Coordinates of C-alpha atoms in Angstrom, one line a residue:
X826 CA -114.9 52.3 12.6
X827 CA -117.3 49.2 11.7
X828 CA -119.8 51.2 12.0
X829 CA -118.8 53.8 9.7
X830 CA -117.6 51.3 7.1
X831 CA -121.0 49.6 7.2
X832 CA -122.8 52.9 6.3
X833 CA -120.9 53.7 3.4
X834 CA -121.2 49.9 2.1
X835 CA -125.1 50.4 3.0
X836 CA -125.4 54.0 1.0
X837 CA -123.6 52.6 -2.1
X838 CA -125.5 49.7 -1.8
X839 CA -129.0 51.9 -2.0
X840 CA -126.9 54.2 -4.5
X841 CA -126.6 51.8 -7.1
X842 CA -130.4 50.4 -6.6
X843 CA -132.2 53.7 -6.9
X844 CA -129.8 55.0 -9.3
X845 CA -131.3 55.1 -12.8
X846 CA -130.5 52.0 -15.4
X847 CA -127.4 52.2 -17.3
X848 CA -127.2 53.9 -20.9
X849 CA -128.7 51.2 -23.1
X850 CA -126.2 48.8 -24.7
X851 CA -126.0 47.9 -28.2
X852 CA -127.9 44.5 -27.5
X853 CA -130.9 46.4 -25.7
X854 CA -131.2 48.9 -28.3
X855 CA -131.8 46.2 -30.6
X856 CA -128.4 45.6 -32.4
X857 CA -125.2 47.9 -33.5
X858 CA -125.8 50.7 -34.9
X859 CA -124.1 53.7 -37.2
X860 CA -124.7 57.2 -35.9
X861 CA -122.7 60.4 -36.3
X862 CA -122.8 64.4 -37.0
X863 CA -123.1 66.3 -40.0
X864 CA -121.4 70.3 -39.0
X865 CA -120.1 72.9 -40.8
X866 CA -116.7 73.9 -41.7
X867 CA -116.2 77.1 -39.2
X868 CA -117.9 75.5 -35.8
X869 CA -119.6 71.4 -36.1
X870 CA -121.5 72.2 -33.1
X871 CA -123.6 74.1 -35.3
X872 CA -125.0 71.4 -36.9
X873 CA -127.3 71.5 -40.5
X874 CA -130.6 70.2 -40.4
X875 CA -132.6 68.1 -42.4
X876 CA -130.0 66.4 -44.4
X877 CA -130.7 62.6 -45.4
X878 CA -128.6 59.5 -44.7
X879 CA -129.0 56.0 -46.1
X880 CA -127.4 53.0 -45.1
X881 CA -126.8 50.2 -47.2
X882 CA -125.7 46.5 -46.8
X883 CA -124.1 45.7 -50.1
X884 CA -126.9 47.2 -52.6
X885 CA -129.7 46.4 -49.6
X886 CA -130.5 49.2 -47.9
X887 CA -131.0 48.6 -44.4
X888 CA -132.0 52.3 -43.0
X889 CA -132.5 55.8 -43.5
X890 CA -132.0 58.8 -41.0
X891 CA -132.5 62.6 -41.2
X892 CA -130.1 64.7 -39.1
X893 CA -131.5 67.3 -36.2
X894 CA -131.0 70.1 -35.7
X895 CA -127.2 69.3 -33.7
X896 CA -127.0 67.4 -37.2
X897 CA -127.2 64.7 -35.6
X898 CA -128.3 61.1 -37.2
X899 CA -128.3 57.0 -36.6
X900 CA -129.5 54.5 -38.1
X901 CA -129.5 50.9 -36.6
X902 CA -127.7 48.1 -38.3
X903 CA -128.8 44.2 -38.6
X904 CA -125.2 43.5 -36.9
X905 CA -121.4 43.5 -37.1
X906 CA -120.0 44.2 -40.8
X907 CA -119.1 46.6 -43.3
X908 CA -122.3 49.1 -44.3
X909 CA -122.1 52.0 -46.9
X910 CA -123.7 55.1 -46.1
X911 CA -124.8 57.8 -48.6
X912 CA -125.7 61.3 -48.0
X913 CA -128.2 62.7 -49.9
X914 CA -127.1 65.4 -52.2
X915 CA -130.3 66.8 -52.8
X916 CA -131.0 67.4 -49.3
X917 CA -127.9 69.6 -48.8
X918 CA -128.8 73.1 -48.6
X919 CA -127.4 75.0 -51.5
X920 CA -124.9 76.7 -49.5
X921 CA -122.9 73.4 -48.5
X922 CA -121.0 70.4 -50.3
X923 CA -119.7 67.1 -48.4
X924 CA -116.0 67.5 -47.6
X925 CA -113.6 64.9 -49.2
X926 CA -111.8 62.7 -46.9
X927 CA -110.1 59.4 -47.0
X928 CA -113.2 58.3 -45.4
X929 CA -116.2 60.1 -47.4
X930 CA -115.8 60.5 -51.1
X931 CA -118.5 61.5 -53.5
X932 CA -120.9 61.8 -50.1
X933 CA -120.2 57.8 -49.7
X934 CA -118.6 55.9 -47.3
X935 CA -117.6 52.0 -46.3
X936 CA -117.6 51.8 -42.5
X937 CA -117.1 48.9 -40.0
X938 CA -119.2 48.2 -37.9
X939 CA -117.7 46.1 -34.5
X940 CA -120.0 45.5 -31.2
X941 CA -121.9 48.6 -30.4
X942 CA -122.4 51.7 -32.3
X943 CA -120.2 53.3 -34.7
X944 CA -119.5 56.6 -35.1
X945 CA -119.4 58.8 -38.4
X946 CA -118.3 62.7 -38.9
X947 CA -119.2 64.4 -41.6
X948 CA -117.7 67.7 -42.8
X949 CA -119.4 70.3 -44.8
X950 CA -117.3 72.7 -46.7
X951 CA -118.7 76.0 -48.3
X952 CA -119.8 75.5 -52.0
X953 CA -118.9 78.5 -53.1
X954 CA -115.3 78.2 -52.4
X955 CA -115.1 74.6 -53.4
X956 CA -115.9 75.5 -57.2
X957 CA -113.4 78.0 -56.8
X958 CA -110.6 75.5 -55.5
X959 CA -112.1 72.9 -58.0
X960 CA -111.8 75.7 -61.0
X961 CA -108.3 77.2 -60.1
X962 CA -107.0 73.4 -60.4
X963 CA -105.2 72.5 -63.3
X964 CA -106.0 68.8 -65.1
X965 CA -102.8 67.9 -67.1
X966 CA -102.9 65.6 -69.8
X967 CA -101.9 61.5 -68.8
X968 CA -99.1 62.3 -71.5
X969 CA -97.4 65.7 -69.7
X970 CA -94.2 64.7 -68.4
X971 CA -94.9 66.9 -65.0
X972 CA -97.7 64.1 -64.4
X973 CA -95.3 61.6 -64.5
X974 CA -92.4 63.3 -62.4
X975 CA -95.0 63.9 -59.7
X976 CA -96.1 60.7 -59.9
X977 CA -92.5 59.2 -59.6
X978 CA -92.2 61.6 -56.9
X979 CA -95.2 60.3 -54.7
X980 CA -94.0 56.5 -55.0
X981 CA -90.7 57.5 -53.9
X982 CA -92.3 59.5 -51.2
X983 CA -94.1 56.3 -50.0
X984 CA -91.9 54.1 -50.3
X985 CA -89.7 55.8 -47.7
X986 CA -91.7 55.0 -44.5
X987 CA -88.9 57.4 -42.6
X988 CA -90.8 60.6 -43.5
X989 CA -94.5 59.6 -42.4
X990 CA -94.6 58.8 -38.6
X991 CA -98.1 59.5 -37.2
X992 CA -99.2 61.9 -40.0
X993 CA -96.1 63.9 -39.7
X994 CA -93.9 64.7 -42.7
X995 CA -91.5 66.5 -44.4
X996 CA -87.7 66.7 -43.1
X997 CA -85.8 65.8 -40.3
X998 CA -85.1 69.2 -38.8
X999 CA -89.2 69.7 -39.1
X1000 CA -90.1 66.2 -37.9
X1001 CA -87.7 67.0 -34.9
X1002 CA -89.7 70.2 -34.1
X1003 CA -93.3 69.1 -34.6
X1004 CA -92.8 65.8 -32.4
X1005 CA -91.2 68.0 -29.9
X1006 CA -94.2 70.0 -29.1
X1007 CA -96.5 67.2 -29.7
X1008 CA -94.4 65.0 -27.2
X1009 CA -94.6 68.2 -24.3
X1010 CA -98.0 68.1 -25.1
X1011 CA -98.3 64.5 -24.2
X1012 CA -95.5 65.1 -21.2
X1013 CA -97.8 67.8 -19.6
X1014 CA -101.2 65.9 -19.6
X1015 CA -99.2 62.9 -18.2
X1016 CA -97.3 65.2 -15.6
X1017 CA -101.1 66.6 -14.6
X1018 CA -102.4 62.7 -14.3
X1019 CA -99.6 61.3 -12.3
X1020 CA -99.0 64.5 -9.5
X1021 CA -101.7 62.6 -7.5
X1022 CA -100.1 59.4 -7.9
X1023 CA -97.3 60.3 -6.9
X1024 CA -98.1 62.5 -3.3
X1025 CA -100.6 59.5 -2.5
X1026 CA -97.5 57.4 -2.5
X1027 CA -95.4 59.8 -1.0
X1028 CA -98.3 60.8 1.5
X1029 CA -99.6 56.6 2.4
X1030 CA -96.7 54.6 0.4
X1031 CA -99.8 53.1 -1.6
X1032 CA -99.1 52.1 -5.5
X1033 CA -102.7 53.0 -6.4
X1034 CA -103.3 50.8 -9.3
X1035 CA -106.8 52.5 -10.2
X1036 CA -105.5 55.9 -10.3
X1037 CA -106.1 55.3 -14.1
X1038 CA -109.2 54.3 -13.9
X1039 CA -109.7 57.6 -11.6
X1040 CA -108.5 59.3 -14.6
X1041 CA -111.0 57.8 -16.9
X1042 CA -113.4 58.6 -14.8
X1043 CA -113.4 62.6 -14.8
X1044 CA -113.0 62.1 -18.9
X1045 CA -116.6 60.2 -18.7
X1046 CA -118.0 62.7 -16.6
X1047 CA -117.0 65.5 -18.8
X1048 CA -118.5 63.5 -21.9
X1049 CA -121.6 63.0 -19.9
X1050 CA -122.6 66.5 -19.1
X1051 CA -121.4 68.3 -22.1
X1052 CA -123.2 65.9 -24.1
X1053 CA -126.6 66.6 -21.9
X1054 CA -126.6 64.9 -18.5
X1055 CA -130.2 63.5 -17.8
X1056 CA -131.3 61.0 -15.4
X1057 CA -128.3 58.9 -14.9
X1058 CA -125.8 62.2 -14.7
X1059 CA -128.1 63.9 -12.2
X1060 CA -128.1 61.0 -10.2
X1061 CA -125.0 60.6 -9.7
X1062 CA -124.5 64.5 -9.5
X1063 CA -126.7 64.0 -6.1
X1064 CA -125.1 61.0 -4.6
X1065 CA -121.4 62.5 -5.2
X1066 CA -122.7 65.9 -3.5
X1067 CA -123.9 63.6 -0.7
X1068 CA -120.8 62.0 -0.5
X1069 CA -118.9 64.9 -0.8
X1070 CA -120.8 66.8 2.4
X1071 CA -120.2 63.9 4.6
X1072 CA -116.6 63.3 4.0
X1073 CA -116.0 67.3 4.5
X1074 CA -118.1 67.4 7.6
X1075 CA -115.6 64.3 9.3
X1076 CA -112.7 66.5 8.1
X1077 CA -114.0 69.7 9.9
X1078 CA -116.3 68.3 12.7
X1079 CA -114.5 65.2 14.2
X1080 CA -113.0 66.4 16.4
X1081 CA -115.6 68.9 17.5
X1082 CA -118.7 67.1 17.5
X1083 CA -119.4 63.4 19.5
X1084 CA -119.3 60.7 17.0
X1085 CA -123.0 59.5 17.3
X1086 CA -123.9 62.9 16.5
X1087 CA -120.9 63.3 13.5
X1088 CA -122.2 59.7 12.3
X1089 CA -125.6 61.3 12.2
X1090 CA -124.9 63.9 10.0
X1091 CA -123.1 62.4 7.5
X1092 CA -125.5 59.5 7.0
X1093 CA -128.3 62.2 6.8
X1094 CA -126.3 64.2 3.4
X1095 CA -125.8 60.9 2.1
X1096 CA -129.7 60.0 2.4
X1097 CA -130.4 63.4 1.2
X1098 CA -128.4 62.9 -2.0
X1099 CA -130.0 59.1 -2.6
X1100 CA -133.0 60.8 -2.4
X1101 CA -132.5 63.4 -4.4
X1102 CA -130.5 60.7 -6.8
X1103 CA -133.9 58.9 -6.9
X1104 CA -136.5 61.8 -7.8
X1105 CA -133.7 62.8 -10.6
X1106 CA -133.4 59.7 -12.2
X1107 CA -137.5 59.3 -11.7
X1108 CA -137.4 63.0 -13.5
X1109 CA -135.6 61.7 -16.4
X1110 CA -134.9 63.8 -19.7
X1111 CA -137.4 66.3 -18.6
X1112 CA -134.9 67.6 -16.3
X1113 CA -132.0 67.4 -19.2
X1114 CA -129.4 70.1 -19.1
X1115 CA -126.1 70.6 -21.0
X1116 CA -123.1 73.1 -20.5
X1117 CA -120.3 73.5 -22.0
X1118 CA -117.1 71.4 -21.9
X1119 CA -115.0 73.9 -19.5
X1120 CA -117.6 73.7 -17.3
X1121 CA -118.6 70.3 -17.7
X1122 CA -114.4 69.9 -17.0
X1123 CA -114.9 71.3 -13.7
X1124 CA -117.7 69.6 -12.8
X1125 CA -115.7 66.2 -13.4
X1126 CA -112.7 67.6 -11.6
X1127 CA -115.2 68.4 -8.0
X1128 CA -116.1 64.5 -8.7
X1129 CA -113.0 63.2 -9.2
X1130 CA -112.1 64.8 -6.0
X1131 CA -115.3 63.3 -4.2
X1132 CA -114.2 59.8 -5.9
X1133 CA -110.8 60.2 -4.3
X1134 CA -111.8 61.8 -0.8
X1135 CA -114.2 58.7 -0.6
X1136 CA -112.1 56.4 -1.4
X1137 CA -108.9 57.6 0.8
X1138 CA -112.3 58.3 3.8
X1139 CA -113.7 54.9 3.8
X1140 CA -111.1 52.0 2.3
X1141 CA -107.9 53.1 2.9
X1142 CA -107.7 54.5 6.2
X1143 CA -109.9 52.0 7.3
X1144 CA -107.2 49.8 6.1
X1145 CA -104.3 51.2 7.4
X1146 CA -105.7 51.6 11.0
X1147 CA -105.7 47.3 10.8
X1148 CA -102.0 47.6 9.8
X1149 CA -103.1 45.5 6.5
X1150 CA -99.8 45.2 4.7
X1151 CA -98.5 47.2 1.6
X1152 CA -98.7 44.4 -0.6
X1153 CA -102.7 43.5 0.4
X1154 CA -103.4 47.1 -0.1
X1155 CA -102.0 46.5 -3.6
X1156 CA -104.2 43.9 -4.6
X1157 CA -107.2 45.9 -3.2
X1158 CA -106.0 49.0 -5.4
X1159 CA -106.1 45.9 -8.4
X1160 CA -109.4 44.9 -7.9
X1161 CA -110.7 48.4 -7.4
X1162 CA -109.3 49.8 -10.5
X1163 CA -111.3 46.8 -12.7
X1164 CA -114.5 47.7 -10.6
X1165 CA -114.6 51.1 -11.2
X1166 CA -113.4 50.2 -15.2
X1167 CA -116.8 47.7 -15.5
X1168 CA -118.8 49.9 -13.5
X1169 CA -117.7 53.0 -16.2
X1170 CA -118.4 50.2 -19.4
X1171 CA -121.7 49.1 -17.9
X1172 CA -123.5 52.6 -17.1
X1173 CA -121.5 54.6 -20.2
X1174 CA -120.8 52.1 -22.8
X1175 CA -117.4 50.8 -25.0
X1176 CA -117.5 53.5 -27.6
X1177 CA -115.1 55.7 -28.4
X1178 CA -116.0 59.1 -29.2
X1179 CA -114.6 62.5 -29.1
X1180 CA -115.8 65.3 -27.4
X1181 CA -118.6 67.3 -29.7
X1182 CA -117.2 70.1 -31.6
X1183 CA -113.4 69.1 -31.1
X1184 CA -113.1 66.2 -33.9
X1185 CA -112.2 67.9 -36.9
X1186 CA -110.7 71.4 -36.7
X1187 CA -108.1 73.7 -39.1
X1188 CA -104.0 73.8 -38.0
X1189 CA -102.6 76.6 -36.8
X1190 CA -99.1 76.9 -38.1
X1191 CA -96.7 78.4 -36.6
X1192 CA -93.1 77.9 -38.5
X1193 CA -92.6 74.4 -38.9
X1194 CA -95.1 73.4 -36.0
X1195 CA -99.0 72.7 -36.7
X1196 CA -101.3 71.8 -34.0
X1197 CA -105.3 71.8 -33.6
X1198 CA -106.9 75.0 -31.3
X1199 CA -107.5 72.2 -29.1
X1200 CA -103.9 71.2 -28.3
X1201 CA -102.9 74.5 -27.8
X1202 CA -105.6 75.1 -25.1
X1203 CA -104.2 71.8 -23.2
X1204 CA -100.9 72.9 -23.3
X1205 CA -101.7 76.1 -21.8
X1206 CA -104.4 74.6 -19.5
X1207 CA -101.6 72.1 -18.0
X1208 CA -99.0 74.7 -17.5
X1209 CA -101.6 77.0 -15.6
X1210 CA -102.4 73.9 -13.3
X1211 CA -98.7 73.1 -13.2
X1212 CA -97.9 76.4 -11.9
X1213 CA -100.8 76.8 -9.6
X1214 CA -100.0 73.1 -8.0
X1215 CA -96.4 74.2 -7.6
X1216 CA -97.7 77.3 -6.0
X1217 CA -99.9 74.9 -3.4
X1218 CA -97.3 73.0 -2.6
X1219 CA -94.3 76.0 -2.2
X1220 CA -96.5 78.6 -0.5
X1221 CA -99.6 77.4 1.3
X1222 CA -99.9 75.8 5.0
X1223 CA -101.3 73.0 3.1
X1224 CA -98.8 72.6 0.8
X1225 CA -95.9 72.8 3.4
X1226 CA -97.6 70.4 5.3
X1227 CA -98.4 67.6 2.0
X1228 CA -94.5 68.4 1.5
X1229 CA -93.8 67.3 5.2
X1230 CA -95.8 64.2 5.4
X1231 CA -94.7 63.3 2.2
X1232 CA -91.1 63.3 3.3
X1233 CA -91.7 61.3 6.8
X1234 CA -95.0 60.8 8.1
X1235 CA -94.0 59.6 11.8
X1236 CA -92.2 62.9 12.4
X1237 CA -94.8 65.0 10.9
X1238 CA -97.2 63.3 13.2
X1239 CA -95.2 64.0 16.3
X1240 CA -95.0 67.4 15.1
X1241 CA -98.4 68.0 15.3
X1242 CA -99.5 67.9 11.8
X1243 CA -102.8 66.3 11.5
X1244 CA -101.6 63.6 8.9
X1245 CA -105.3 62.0 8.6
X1246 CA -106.6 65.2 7.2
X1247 CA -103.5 65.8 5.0
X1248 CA -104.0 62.7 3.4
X1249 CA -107.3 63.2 2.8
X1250 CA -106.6 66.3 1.3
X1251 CA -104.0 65.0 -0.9
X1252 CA -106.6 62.6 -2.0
X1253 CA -108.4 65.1 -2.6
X1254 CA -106.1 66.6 -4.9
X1255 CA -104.7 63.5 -6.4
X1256 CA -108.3 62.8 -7.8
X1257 CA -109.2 66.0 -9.0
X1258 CA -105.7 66.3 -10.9
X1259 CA -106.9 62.9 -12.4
X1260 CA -109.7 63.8 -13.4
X1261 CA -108.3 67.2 -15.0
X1262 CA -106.0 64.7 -16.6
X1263 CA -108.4 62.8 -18.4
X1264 CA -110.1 65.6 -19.4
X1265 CA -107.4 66.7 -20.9
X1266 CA -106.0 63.4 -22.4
X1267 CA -109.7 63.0 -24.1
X1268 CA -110.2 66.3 -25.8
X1269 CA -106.2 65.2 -27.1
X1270 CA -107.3 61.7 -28.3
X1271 CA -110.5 60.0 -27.5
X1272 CA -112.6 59.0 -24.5
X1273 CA -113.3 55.3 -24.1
X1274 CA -113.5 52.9 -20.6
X1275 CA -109.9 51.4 -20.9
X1276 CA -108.3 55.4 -21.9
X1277 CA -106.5 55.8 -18.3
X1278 CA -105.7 51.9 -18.1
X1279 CA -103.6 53.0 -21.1
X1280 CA -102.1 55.7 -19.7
X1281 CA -101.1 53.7 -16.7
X1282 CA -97.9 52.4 -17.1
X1283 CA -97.0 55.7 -18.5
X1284 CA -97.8 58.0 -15.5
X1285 CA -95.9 54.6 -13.4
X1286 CA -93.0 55.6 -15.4
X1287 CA -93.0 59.1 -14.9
X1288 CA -93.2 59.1 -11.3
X1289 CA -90.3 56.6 -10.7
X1290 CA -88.3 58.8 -13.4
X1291 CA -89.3 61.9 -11.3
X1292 CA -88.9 60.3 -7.8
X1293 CA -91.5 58.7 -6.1
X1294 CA -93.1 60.6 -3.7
X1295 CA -92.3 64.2 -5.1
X1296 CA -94.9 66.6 -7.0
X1297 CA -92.1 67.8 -9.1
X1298 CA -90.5 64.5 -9.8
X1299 CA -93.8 63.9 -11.2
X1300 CA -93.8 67.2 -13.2
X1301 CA -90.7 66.5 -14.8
X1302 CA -91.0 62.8 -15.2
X1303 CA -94.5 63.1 -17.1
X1304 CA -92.4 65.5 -19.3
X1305 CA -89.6 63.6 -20.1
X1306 CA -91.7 60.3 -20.8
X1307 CA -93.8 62.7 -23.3
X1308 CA -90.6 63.7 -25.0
X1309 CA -88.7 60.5 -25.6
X1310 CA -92.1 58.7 -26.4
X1311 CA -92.8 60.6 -29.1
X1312 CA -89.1 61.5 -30.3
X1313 CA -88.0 57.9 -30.4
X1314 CA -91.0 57.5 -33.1
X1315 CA -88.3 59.7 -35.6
X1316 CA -86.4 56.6 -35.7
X1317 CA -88.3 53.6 -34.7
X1318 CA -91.8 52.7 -35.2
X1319 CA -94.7 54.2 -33.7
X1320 CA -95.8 51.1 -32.0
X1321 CA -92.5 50.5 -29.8
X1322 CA -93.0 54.7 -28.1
X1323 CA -94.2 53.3 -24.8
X1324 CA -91.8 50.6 -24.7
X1325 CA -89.0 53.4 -25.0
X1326 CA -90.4 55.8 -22.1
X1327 CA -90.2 52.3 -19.7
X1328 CA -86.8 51.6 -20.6
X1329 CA -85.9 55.1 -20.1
X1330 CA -87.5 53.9 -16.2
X1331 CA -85.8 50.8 -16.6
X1332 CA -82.3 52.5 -17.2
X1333 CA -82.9 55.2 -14.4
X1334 CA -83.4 52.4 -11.9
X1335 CA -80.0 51.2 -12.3
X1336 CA -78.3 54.2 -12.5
X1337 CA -80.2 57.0 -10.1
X1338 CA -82.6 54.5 -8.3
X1339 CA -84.2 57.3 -6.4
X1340 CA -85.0 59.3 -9.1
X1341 CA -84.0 62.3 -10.9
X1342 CA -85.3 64.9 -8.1
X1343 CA -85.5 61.9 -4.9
X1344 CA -84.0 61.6 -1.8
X1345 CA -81.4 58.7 -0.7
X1346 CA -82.5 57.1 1.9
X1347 CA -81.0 54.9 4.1
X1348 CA -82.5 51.4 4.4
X1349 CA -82.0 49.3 8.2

């Protein structure tokens, strides 16, 4: 056992030295910088070419940039503050006008700029159809009494704070309805995050306090390769495939093959991916490579499930063979969760972006509901998983067996389950699910190194609501938190949503302690 603990310590050890260096910083790229994208209407990751950008400090200017041809464009600052940019009307193609925002107006905009670089979107609309629009308007005289009754109209508006929560307006019964879907939308991506957490406590009775942080993680590796992985994503591409063939080689071959030999093996795919980590990272952007975000999705969900089947492989099985109490393992999942949160800000940066191509795009209505393309393919990407987990779980050997451990370890031991490799497996699954979680939760919102510490306490709060220890408590917990989070924003303000899901915990602990799908059990 020391021995196999001291080979993983020694391969992560070489890992992070031959790994490349970490995405520059704002300090090492000399200062902050603004950057962003300049698209078109129909599809931004078709990006236009050629346009200008000019940044100005006051009526200095401090820079000038030209997009690419992903329309792409940055231009580095002196330091933190507020910077106007400009777009260049003459360098617009004829074809294209700036899009009015609350943001850009006349092609100009004030941004702030904090520590690191900040990030811009501009929107072109098609000219033709903006004269149009801009023609069919009617300009009424300051006199017309309409003026005023609109006017009058948009102050009263305003002034009642009750029909603008979170950008949604207009009357009860549609508020009701468009927080609704928006709060199962929210429910399902929290019911995909928390499954994990809840069989790993149901499989090991371990509160895993970085399963956040493991949910952070498969959004940053999505980011990564759909935004062109280079040297540091091939690298760690190599050292997770390593990682991944020795873990799966003690799951099959334990038993089979004598542990000098087994111990050979798995150190030799774990020098094999360091060394292929190494030439990669030598390689640099010569070998770059980008896919889309589906695929760079699954790619994060296989790592995510490395992340967890290492973890589960080589700390907490480990630890549970020394009997090291529940509330050591605790603090262990505490300090593991802010190691893998610095090690995420220190190789991938603080800023908070949005998946390329998903910023901006046009409602689809349907009634009184409107939601983004993107939201709609969550929700139906987290029922499909939903289904197919319950399926795993109902149906499979596997699944009986997660089931069975889940509901009493000792007995499903001296039944002749292997429970070491069902653990692993649910590890397995737990990160993978993560991972698809904060996939999921980044194209919804944006991708940054605290994003699953957010979530945390929510995905906490749906598993005690569920039941601890059960898939589908977890299911319906996530759903219900989703729901009264966002619901209780029709009446109270948007800030105080979480704080509503937790007391909805709070009140379900005194009144169903085990949960609304858990078990009594008899304690002494």
């Amino acid at each position: 056992m020391r021995t196999r603990l001291v080979t993983v310590l020694l391969a992560l050890i070489t890992a992070i030295l031959v790994i490349p260096g970490p995405v520059a910083t704002a300090d090492e790229q000399g200062g902050e910088s603004l950057m962003g994208q300049i698209g078109q209407p129909d599809d931004r990751d078709q990006g236009v070419e050629g346009i200008q950008v000019t940044v100005f400090d006051g009526d200095d200017e401090v820079g000038t940039s030209e997009t690419d041809s992903d329309g792409d464009w940055e231009v580095e600052v002196p330091g933190p503050g507020t910077y106007r940019l400009v777009v260049d009307q003459g360098s617009l193609p004829d074809a294209y006008t700036v899009r009015e925002t609350q943001l850009v107006v006349d092609g100009e905009a004030e941004v702030e700029v904090e520590n690191g670089a900040q990030r811009v979107l501009i929107v072109l609309d098609d000219a033709q159809t903006a004269a149009e629009n801009e023609s069919e308007t009617d300009s009424p005289s300051p006199d017309d009494p309409a003026t005023e009754e609109d006017q009058e109209d948009e102050e009263a508006a305003a002034d009642d704070e009750s029909l603008q929560v979170e950008g949604v307006s207009g009357g009860f019964g549609e508020r009701f309805a468009q927080l609704t879907v928006v709060g199962l939308l929210f429910g399902l991506v929290i019911a995909i995050s928390a499954i994990g957490l809840s069989l790993i406590f149901g499989t090991t009775k371990l509160i895993n306090f970085a399963h956040g942080d493991m949910v952070t993680f498969g959004a940053m590796m999505a980011l990564l390769f759909s935004t062109g992985a280079a040297g540091l994503g091939n690298s760690l591409l190599a050292i997770f495939a390593g990682l991944g063939a020795a873990i799966l080689l003690g799951a099959f071959l334990e038993n089979k093959l004598a542990p000098v030999v087994l111990l050979a093996l798995q150190w030799s795919s774990i020098v094999v991916g360091i060394v292929l980590a190494t030439v990669l990272g030598m390689a640099g952007d010569s070998l770059e490579w980008r896919v889309p975000l589906w695929a760079s999705a699954a790619v994060a969900v296989l790592m995510g499930a490395v992340l967890g089947g290492t973890l589960e492989r080589y700390l907490w099985r480990p630890l549970r063979r020394r009997n090291v109490a529940m509330i050591q393992m605790f603090i262990v999942s505490i300090g593991l969760a802010l190691i893998l949160r610095h090690v995420i800000l220190v190789l991938l940066g603080a800023n908070r972006v949005r998946y390329s191509g998903y910023q901006v795009q046009e409602l689809v209505h349907f009634g009184p509901v409107s939601l983004p393309p993107r939201d709609l393919v969550i929700m139906v990407v987290a029922i499909v998983v939903l289904v197919l987990v319950a399926c795993l779980l109902q149906f499979t050997r596997i699944g009986t067996a997660m089931r069975a451990v889940s509901d009493n370890r000792d007995l499903s031991e001296s039944s002749g389950i292997d429970v070491d490799r069902v653990t692993l497996y649910v590890w397995f699954l737990g990160g993978g699910l993560a991972s698809l979680g904060g996939v999921l939760f980044g194209l919804n919102q944006v991708v940054d190194y605290e994003m699953g510490f957010r979530l945390l306490l929510l995905m906490f709060a749906a598993v005690i609501l569920g039941g601890l220890g059960t898939a589908y408590g977890a299911m319906v917990g996530g759903l219900a938190v989703g729901l009264v989070s966002m619901l209780s924003t029709l009446w109270f303000p948007s800030q105080l949503m979480e704080a509503w899901a937790l007391a909805l915990m709070v009140l379900m602990l005194l009144f169903r302690p085990q949960g609304l799908l858990g078990r009594r059990e008899r304690v002494g």
